[in-house]
Coordinates of C-alpha atoms in Angstrom, one line a residue:
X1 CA 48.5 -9.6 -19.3
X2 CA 45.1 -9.1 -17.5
X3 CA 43.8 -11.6 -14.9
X4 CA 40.1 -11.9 -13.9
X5 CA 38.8 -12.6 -10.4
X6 CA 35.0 -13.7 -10.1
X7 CA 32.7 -12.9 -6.8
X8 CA 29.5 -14.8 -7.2
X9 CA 26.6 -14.9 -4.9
X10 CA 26.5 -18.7 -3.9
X11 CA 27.9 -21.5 -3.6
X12 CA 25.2 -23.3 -6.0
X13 CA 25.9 -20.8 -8.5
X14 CA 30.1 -21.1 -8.2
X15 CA 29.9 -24.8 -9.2
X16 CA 27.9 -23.7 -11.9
X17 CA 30.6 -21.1 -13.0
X18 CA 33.6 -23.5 -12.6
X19 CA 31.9 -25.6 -15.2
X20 CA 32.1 -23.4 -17.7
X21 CA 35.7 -23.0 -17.4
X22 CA 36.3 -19.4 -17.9
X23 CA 39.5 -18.3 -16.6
X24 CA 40.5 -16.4 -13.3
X25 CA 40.0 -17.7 -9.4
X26 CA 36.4 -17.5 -7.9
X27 CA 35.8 -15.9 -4.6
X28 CA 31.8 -16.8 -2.8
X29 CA 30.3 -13.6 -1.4
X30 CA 28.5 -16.0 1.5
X31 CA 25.9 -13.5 3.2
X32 CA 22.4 -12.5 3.7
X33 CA 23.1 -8.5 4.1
X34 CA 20.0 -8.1 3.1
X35 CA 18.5 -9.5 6.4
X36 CA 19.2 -7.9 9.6
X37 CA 21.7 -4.8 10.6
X38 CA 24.1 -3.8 8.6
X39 CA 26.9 -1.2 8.7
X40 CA 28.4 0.8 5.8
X41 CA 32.1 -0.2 6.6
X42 CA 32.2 -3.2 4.8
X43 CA 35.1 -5.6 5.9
X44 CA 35.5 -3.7 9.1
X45 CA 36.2 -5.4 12.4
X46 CA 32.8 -3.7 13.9
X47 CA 31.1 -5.1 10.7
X48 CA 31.5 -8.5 10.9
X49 CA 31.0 -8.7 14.6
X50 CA 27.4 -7.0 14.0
X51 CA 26.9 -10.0 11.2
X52 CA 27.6 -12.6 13.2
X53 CA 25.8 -11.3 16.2
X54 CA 22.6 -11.3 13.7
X55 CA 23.2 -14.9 12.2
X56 CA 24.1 -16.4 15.5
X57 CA 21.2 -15.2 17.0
X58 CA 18.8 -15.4 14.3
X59 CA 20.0 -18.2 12.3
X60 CA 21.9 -20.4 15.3
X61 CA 25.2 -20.4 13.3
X62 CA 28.1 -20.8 15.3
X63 CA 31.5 -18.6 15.5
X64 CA 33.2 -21.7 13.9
X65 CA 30.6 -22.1 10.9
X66 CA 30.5 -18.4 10.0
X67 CA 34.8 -18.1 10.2
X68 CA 35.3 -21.5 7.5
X69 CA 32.3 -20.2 5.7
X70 CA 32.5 -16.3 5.9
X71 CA 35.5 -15.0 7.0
X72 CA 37.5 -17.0 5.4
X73 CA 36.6 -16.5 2.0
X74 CA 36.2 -12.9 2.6
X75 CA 40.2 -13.2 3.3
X76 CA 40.9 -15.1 0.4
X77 CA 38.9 -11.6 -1.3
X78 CA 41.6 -9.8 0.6
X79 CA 44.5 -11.6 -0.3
X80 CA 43.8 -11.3 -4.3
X81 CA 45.1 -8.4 -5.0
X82 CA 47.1 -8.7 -8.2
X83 CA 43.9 -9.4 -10.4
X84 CA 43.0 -5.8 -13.0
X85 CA 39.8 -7.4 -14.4
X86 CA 37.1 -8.1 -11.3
X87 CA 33.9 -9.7 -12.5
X88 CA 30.4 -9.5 -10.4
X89 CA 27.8 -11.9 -10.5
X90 CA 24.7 -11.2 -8.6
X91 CA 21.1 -12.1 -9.7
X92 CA 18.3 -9.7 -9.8
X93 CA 16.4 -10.1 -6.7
X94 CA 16.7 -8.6 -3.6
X95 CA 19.6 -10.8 -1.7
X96 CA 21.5 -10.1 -4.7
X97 CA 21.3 -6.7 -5.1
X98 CA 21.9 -6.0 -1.7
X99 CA 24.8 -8.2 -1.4
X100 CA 26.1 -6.4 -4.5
X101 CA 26.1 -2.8 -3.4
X102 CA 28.3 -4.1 0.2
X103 CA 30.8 -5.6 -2.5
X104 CA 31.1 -2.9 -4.9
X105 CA 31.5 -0.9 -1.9
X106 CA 34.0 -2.3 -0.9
X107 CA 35.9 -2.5 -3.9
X108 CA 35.5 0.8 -4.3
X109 CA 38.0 1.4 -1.4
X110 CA 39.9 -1.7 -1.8
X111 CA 40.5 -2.0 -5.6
X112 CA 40.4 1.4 -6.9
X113 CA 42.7 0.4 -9.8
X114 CA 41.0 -3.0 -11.3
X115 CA 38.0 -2.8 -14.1
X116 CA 34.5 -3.9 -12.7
X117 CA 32.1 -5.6 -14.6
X118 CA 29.0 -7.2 -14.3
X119 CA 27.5 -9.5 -15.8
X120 CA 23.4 -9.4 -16.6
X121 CA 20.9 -11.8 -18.5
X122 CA 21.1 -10.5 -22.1
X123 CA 18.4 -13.4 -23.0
X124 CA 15.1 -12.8 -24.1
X125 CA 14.0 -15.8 -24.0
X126 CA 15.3 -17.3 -20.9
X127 CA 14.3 -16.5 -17.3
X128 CA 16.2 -13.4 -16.0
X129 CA 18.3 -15.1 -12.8
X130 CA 21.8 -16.2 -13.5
X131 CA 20.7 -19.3 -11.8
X132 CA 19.0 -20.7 -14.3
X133 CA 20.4 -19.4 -17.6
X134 CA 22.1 -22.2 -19.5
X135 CA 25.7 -22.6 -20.7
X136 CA 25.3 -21.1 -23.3
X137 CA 23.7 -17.9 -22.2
X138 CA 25.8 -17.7 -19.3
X139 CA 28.8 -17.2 -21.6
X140 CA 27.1 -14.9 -23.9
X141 CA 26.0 -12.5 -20.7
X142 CA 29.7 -12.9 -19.6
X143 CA 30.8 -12.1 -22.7
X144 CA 29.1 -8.9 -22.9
X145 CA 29.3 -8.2 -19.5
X146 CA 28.7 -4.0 -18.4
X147 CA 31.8 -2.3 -17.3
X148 CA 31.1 -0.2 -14.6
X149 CA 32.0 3.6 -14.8
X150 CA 33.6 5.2 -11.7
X151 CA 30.3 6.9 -12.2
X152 CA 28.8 3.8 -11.6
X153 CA 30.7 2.5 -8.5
X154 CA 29.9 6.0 -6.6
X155 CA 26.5 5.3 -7.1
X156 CA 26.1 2.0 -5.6
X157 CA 28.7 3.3 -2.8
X158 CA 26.1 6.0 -1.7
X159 CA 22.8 3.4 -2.1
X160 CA 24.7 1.4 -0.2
X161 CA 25.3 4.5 2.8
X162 CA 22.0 5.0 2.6
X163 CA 20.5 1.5 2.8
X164 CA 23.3 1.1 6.5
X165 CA 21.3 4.8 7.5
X166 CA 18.9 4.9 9.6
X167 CA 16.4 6.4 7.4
X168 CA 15.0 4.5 4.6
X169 CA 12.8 7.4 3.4
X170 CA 15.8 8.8 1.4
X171 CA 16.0 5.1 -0.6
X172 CA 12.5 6.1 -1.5
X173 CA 13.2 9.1 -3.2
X174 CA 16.2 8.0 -5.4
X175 CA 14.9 8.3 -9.2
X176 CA 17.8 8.8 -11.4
X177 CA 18.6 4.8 -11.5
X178 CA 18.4 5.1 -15.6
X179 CA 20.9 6.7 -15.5
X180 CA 23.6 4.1 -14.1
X181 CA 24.0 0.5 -15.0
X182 CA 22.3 -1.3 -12.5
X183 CA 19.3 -2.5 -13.9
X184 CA 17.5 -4.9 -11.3
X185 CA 18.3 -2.1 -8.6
X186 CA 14.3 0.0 -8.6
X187 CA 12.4 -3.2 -8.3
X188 CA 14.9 -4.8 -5.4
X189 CA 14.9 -1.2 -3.5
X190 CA 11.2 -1.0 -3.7
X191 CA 10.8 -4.5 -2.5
X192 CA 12.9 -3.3 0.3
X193 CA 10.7 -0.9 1.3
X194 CA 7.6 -2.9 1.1
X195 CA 9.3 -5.0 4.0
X196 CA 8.8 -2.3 6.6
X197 CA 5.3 -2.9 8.4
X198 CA 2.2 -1.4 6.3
X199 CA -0.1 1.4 8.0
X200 CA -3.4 -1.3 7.0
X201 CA -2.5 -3.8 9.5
X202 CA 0.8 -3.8 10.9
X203 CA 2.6 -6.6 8.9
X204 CA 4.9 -6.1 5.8
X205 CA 4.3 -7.1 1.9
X206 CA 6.0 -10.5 2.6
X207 CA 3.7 -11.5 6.1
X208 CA 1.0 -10.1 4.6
X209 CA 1.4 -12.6 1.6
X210 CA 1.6 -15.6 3.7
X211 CA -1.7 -14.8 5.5
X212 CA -3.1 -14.2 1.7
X213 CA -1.8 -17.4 0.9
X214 CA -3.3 -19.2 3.9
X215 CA -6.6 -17.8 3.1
X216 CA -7.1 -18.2 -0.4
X217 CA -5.6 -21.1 -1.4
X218 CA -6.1 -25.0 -0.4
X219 CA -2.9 -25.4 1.1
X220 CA -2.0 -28.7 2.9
X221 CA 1.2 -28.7 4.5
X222 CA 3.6 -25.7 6.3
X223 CA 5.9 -27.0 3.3
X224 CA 3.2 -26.4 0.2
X225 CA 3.2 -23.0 1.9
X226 CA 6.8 -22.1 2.1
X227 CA 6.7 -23.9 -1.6
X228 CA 3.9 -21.2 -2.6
X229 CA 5.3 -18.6 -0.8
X230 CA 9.1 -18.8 -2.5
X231 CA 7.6 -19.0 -5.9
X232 CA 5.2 -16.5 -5.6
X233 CA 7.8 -13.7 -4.1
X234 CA 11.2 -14.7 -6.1
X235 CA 11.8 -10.6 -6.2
X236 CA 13.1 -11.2 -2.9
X237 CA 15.4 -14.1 -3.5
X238 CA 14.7 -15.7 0.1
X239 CA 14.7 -19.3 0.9
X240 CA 13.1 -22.0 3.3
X241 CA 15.1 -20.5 6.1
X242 CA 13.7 -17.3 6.1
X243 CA 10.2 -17.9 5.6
X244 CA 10.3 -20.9 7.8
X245 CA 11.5 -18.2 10.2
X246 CA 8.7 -15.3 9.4
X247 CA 6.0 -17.8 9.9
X248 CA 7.4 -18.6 13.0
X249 CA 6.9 -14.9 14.1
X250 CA 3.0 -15.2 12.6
X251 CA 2.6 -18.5 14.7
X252 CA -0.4 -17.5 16.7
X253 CA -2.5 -16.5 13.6
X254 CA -2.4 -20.0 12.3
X255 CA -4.6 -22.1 13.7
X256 CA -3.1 -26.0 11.9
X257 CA -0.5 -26.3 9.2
X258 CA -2.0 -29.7 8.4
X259 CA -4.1 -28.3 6.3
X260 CA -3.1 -25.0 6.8
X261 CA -5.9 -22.7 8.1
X262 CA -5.6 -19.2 10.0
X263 CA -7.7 -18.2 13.0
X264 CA -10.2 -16.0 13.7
X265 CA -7.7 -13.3 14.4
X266 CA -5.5 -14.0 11.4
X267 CA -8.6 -13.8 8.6
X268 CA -9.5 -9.7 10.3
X269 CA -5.5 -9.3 10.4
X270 CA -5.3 -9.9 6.7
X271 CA -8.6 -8.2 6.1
X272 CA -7.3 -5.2 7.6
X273 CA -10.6 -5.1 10.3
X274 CA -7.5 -5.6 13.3
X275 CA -3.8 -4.2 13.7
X276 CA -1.4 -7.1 14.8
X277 CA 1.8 -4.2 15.2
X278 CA 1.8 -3.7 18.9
X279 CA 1.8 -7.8 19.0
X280 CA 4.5 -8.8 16.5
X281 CA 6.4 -5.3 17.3
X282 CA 10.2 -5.9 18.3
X283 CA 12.7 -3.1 18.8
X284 CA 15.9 -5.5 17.7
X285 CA 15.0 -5.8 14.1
X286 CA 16.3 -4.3 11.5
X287 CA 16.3 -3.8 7.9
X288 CA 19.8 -2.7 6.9
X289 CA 20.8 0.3 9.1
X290 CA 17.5 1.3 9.9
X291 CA 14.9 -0.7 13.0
X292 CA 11.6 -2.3 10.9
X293 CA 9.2 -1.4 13.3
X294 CA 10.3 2.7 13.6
X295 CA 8.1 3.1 10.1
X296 CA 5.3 2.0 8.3
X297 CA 4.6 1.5 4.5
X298 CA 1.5 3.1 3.1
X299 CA 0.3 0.6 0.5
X300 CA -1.9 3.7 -0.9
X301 CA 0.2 6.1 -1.4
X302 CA 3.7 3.6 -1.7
X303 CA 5.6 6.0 1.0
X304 CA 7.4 5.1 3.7
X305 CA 6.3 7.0 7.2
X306 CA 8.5 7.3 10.3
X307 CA 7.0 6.8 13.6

């Protein structure tokens, strides 16, 4: 008799799941891979140590926090090994996708004889993330989730090699993704790419929004503009915490939050008449495997440039 074991991407969406009562244990795949470095070895001792370097630094989260949180549902994903039928369910932005690609992965290595599936939106008329989706779609997509062909699982193996690499100009020339079952993959891998700093003025798609935001809008409050900026970029899948913490690195071109305004400097940065690199420039980023600030993004041309 088959058994099912779900990995979700939250732990807003596993309450959601557990009311719906389909059968089979639920395991929470509780990281942000798609924020700072990663390495292709998922699961692997040097792995998680380079996580929780990030998120400790970064994020302030403490070795005791990221073991109850992290680690310790990533060993109840170790320990259930007698399950045939695994089910995925990521969303379609960015955080999703990336997160998916480390746990396919590591299936791949680690569960080489259970089915995969995943499950997608199959609505037309409802909003695309699993998060919102009622009951009754939510069944219906996991009813006719997509089985994933060996085919399949190689692919998002080797996406996921080359998003750890240090190069992310070979992401930018993957084409065939019709070809595989990952639908949501082109749009979160371009998105990707948009985050590395542009040649026009030195800050990424995301920053670059924020100033646009600033200027353009009558914005009160720093929270109407984290609320403006979350809805206006949900193909990243990012919340309060990390915008809070890239207009933190934007700081000096603001010049109040109450109502938000930009300085002098901030209207030519986002006009493209300055460059802010060399000021918001730091060699300990990265974005997967590779360091943000070694390439640029050409907005004109949509190609990534290594410095």
């Amino acid at each position: 008799m088959s058994t099912q074991l779900h990995i979700t991407n939250g732990d807003m969406f596993t309450k959601k799941l557990k009311s719906l009562n389909i059968k089979g244990d639920i395991i929470t795949w509780r990281e942000m891979l798609c924020e700072g470095q990663t390495l292709n070895n998922v699961g692997s001792e040097s792995f998680w140590k380079t996580r929780f370097d990030f998120l400790n630094k970064n994020y302030k989260i403490s070795k005791a926090t990221f073991v109850e949180k992290t680690l310790k549902e990533y060993r109840s994903l170790c320990n259930h090994k007698q399950q045939d039928q695994i089910v995925l369910w990521f969303g379609n932005d960015l955080f999703c996708q990336i997160n998916l690609l480390a746990v396919v992965s590591w299936l791949k290595s680690h569960r080489k004889y259970a089915e995969i599936s995943l499950v997608v939106n199959n609505s037309k008329t409802e909003s695309f993330e699993l998060d919102d989706l009622s009951t009754e779609a939510l069944k219906s997509s996991f009813e006719n989730r997509t089985v994933l062909t060996q085919d399949d699982i190689e692919y998002a193996d080797y996406i996921w090699q080359l998003y750890c690499s240090d190069n992310p100009i070979r992401l930018e020339n993957l084409t065939n993704y019709k070809n595989y079952s990952f639908k949501y993959l082109p749009e979160a891998i371009t998105a990707h790419l948009k985050r590395f700093p542009t040649i026009k003025n030195g800050l990424n798609s995301i920053e670059n929004n924020l100033l646009h935001i600033a200027s353009n809008k009558k914005i009160v409050s720093k929270k109407q503009l984290l609320e403006t900026a979350l809805d206006s970029q949900k193909k990243y899948g990012f919340g309060d915490l990390q915008h809070e913490k890239i207009i933190s690195s934007l700081r000096p071109l603001f010049s109040n939050f109450n109502p938000v305004r930009l300085t002098k400097k901030g209207k030519e940065i986002l006009e493209g008449k300055t460059n802010y690199y060399s000021f918001i420039k730091n060699d300990n980023i990265y974005l997967g495997g590779a360091l943000k600030y070694n390439f640029l993004y050409n907005s004109a041309s949509d190609r990534i440039l290594k410095l």
